[in-house]
Short mmCIF file of C-alpha atoms in Angstrom, two decimals:
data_model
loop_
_atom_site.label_atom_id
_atom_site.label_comp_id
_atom_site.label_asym_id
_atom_site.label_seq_id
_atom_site.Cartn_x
_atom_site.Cartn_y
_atom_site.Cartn_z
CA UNK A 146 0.00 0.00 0.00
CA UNK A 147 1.23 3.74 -0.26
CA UNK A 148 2.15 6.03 2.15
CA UNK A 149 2.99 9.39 2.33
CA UNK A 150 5.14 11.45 4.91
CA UNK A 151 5.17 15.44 5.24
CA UNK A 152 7.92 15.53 7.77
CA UNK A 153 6.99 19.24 9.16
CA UNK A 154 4.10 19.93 11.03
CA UNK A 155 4.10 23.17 10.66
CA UNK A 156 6.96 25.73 8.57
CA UNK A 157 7.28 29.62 9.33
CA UNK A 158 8.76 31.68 6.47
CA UNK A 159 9.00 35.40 6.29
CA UNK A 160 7.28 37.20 3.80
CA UNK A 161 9.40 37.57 0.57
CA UNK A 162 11.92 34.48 1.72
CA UNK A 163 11.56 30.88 -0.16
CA UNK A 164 9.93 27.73 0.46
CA UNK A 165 10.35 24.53 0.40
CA UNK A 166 7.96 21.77 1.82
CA UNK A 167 9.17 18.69 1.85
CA UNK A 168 6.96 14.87 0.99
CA UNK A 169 8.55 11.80 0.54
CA UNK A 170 6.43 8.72 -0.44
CA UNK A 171 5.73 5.27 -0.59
CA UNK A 172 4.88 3.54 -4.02
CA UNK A 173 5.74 0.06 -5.56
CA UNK A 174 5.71 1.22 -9.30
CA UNK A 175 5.97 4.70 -10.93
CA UNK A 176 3.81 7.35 -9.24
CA UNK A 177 1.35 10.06 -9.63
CA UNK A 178 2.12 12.49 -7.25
CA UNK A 179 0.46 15.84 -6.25
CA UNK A 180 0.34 18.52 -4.18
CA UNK A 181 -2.97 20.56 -3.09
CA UNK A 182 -3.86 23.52 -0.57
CA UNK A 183 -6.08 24.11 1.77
CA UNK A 184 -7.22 27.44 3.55
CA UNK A 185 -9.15 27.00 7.00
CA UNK A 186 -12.70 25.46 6.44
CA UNK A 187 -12.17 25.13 3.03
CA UNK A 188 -11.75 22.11 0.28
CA UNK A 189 -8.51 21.47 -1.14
CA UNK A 190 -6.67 23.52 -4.63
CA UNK A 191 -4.78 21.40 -7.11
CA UNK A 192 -1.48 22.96 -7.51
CA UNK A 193 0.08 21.01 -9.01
CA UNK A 194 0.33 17.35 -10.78
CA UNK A 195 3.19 14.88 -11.98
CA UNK A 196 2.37 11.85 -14.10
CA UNK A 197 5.60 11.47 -15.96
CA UNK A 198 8.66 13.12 -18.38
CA UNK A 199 10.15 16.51 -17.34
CA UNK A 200 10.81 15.77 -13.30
CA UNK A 201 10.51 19.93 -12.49
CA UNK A 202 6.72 20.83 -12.74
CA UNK A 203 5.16 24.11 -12.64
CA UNK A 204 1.97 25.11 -11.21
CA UNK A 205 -0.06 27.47 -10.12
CA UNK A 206 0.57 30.77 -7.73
CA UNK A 207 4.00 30.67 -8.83
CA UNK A 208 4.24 27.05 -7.15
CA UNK A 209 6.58 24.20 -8.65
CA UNK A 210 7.90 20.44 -7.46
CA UNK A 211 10.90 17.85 -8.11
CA UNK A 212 10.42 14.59 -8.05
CA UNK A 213 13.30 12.82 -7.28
CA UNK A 214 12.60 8.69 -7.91
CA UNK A 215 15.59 8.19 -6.28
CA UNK A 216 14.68 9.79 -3.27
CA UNK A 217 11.32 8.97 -3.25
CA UNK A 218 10.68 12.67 -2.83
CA UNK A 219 8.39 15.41 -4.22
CA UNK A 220 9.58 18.69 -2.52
CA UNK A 221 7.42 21.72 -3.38
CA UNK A 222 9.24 24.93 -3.55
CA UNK A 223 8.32 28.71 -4.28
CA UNK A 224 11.19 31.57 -4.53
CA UNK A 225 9.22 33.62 -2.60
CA UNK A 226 6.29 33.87 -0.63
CA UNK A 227 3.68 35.95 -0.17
CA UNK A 228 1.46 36.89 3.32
CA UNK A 229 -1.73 35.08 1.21
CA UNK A 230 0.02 31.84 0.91
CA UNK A 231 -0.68 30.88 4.62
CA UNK A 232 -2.32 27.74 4.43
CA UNK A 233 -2.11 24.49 4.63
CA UNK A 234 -0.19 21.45 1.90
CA UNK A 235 -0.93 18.14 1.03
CA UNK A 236 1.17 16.05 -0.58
CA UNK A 237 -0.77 13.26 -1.83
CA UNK A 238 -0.02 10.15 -4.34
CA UNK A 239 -2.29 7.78 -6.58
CA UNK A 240 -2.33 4.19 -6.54
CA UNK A 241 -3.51 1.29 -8.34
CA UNK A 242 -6.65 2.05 -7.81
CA UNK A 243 -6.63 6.02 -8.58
CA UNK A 244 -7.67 6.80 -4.65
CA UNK A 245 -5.24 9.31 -3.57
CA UNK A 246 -3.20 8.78 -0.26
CA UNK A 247 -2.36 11.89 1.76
CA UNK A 248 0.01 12.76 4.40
CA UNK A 249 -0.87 14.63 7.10
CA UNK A 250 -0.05 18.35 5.73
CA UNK A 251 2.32 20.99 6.60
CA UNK A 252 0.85 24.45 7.90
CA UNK A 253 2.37 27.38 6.58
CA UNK A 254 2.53 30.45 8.51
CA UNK A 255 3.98 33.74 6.64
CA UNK A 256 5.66 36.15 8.97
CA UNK A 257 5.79 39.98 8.26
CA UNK B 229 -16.96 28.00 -13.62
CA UNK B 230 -18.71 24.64 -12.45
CA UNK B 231 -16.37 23.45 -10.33
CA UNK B 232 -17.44 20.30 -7.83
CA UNK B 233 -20.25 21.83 -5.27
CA UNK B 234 -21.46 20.50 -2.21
CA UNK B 235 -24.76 20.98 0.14
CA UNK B 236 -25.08 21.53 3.32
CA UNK B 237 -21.67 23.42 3.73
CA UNK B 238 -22.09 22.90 7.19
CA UNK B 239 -24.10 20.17 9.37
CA UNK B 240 -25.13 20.08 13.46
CA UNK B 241 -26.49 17.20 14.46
CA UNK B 242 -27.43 15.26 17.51
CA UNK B 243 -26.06 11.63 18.41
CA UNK B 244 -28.62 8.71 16.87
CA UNK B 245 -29.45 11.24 13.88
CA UNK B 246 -29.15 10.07 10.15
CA UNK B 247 -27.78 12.91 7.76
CA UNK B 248 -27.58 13.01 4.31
CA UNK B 249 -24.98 15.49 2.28
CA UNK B 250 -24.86 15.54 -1.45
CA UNK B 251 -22.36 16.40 -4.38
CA UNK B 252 -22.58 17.51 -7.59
CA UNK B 253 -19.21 16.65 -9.67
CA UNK B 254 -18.21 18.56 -12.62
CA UNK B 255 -20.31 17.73 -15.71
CA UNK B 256 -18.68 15.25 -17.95
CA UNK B 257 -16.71 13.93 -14.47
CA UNK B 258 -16.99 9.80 -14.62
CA UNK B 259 -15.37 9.46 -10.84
CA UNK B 260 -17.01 10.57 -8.04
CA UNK B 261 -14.98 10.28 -4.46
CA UNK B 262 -15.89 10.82 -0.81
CA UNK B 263 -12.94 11.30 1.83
CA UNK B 264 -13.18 12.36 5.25
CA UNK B 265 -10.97 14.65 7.00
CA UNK B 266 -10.64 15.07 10.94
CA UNK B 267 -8.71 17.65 12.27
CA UNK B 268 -5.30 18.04 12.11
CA UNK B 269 -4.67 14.51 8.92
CA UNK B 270 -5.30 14.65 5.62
CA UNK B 271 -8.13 13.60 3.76
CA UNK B 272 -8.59 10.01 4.20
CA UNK B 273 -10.46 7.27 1.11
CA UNK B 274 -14.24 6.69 1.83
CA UNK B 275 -15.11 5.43 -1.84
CA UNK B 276 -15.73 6.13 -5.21
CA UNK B 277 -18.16 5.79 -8.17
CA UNK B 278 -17.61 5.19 -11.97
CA UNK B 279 -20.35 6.68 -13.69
CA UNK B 280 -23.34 4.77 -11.54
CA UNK B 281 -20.80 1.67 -10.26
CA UNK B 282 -19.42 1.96 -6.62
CA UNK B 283 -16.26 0.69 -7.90
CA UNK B 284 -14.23 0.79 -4.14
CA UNK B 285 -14.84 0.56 -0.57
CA UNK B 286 -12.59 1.74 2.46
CA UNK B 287 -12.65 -0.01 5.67
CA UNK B 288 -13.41 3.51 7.40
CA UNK B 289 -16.64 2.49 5.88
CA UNK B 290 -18.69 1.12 8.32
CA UNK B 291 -22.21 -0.37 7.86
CA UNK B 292 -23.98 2.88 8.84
CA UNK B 293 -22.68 4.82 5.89
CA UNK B 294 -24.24 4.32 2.54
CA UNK B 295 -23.32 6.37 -0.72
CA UNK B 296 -25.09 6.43 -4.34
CA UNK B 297 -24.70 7.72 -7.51
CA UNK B 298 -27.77 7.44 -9.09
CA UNK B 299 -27.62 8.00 -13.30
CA UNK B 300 -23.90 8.76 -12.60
CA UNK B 301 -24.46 12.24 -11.90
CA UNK B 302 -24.38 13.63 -8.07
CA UNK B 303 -23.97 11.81 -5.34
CA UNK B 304 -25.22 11.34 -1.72
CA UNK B 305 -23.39 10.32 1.66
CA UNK B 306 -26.05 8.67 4.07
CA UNK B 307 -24.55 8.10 7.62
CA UNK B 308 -27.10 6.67 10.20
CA UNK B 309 -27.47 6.43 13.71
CA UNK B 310 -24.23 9.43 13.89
CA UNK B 311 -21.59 8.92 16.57
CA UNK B 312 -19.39 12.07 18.25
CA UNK B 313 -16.64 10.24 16.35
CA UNK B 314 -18.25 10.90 12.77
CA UNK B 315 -17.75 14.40 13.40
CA UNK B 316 -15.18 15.34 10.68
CA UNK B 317 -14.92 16.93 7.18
CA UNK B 318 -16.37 15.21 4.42
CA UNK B 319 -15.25 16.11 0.91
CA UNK B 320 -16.48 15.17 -2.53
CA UNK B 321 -13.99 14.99 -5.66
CA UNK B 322 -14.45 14.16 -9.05
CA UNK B 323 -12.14 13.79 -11.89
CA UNK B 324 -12.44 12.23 -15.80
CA UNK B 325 -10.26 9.16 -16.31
CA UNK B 326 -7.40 10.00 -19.02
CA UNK B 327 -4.29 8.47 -20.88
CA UNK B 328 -2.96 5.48 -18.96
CA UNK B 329 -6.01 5.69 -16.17
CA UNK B 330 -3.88 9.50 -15.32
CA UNK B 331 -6.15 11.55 -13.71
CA UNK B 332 -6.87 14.66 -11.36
CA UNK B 333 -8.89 14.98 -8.30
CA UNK B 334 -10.70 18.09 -8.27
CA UNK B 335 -12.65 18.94 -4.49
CA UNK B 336 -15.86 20.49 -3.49
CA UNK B 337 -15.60 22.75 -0.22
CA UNK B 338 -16.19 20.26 2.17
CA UNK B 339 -19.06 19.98 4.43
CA UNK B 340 -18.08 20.12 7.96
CA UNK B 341 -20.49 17.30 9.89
CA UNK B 342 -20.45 18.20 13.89
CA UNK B 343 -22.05 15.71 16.22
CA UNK B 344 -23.52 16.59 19.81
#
């Protein structure tokens, strides 16, 4: 079965500094990983997707992620972050069966 | 923009009650999901529908939740006889099968069940 693990809790970063969030996960064959947000009482925001080819993917608000097979990593990163990216990430990968597995999240607090 | 909509937003209930939320995928969607989210994980599998066919079960699944897709277009969550420990997020995705069986999980707002 997979698994995935969001090592941090919870990440501080000052307004205008970079980001990365890190996921590492679990998956017999080749995966499809993503990564989603999630404001407070709210559902969750694709931002972005990796299925296969080009390892670096872009997405949305500026937002992109490596995956790394032989780390079994998919680290998303921004170069700098802005107050209204406060929220919380999933990382989250497909099986077999297309159900997504999600870790637990990482909470991002911006600091002025 | 149509994305995936949910109703009630947000449910109180009382312990014993059955309640009944619904979700309306993107048109042209074939997979419908339900996961549940408590506070402080990740969304967690409930099951999901191909077009009309409840293709997959989760364990977190007990006996007192039911969920159809009638004519493969929205879909209800039934939960009877609620328990305090139902009380949780539940969230509706749908998504059209692709290339190779890739696909992408797009998610309603969530409606927020809260048992007394």
């Amino acid at each position: 079965a997979q698994s995935v693990t969001q090592p941090d809790i919870h990440i501080t970063v000052s307004e205008g500094a970079s980001l990365e969030l890190r996921c590492n996960y679990s998956y017999g064959a080749t995966p499809y990983l993503f990564w989603y947000v999630q404001s407070p009482g709210q559902g969750l925001q694709l931002l972005l997707k990796y299925f296969s080819g080009d390892t670096l993917v872009q997405g949305i608000k500026g937002f992109e992620a490596e995956f790394k097979r032989s780390q079994s990593s998919f680290n998303l990163r921004k170069p700098s972050v802005h107050w209204s990216d406060a929220a919380e990430y999933f990382c989250a990968v497909a099986g077999a069966m297309s159900t997504l597995t999600f870790g637990k999240g990482t909470m991002l607090l911006v600091s002025p | 923009d149509t994305g995936v909509s949910q109703d009630p937003r947000h449910k109180i209930t009382k312990r014993g009650q059955n309640v009944t939320f619904r979700c309306d995928p993107i048109s042209e969607h074939n997979r419908l999901y339900w996961y549940r989210q408590t506070l402080g994980q990740g969304p967690e599998f409930l099951t999901y529908f191909q077009n009309e066919a409840q293709l997959e079960k989760s364990r977190l699944l007990s006996d007192r939740f039911s969920a159809e897709r009638p004519k493969g277009s929205f879909s209800t969550l039934e939960i009877q006889r609620t328990e305090q420990g139902d009380s949780a997020m539940y969230l509706c995705a749908s998504s059209l099968v692709g290339y190779r069986g890739q696909e992408t999980q797009y998610f309603g707002p969530g409606t927020r069940l809260l048992v007394l």
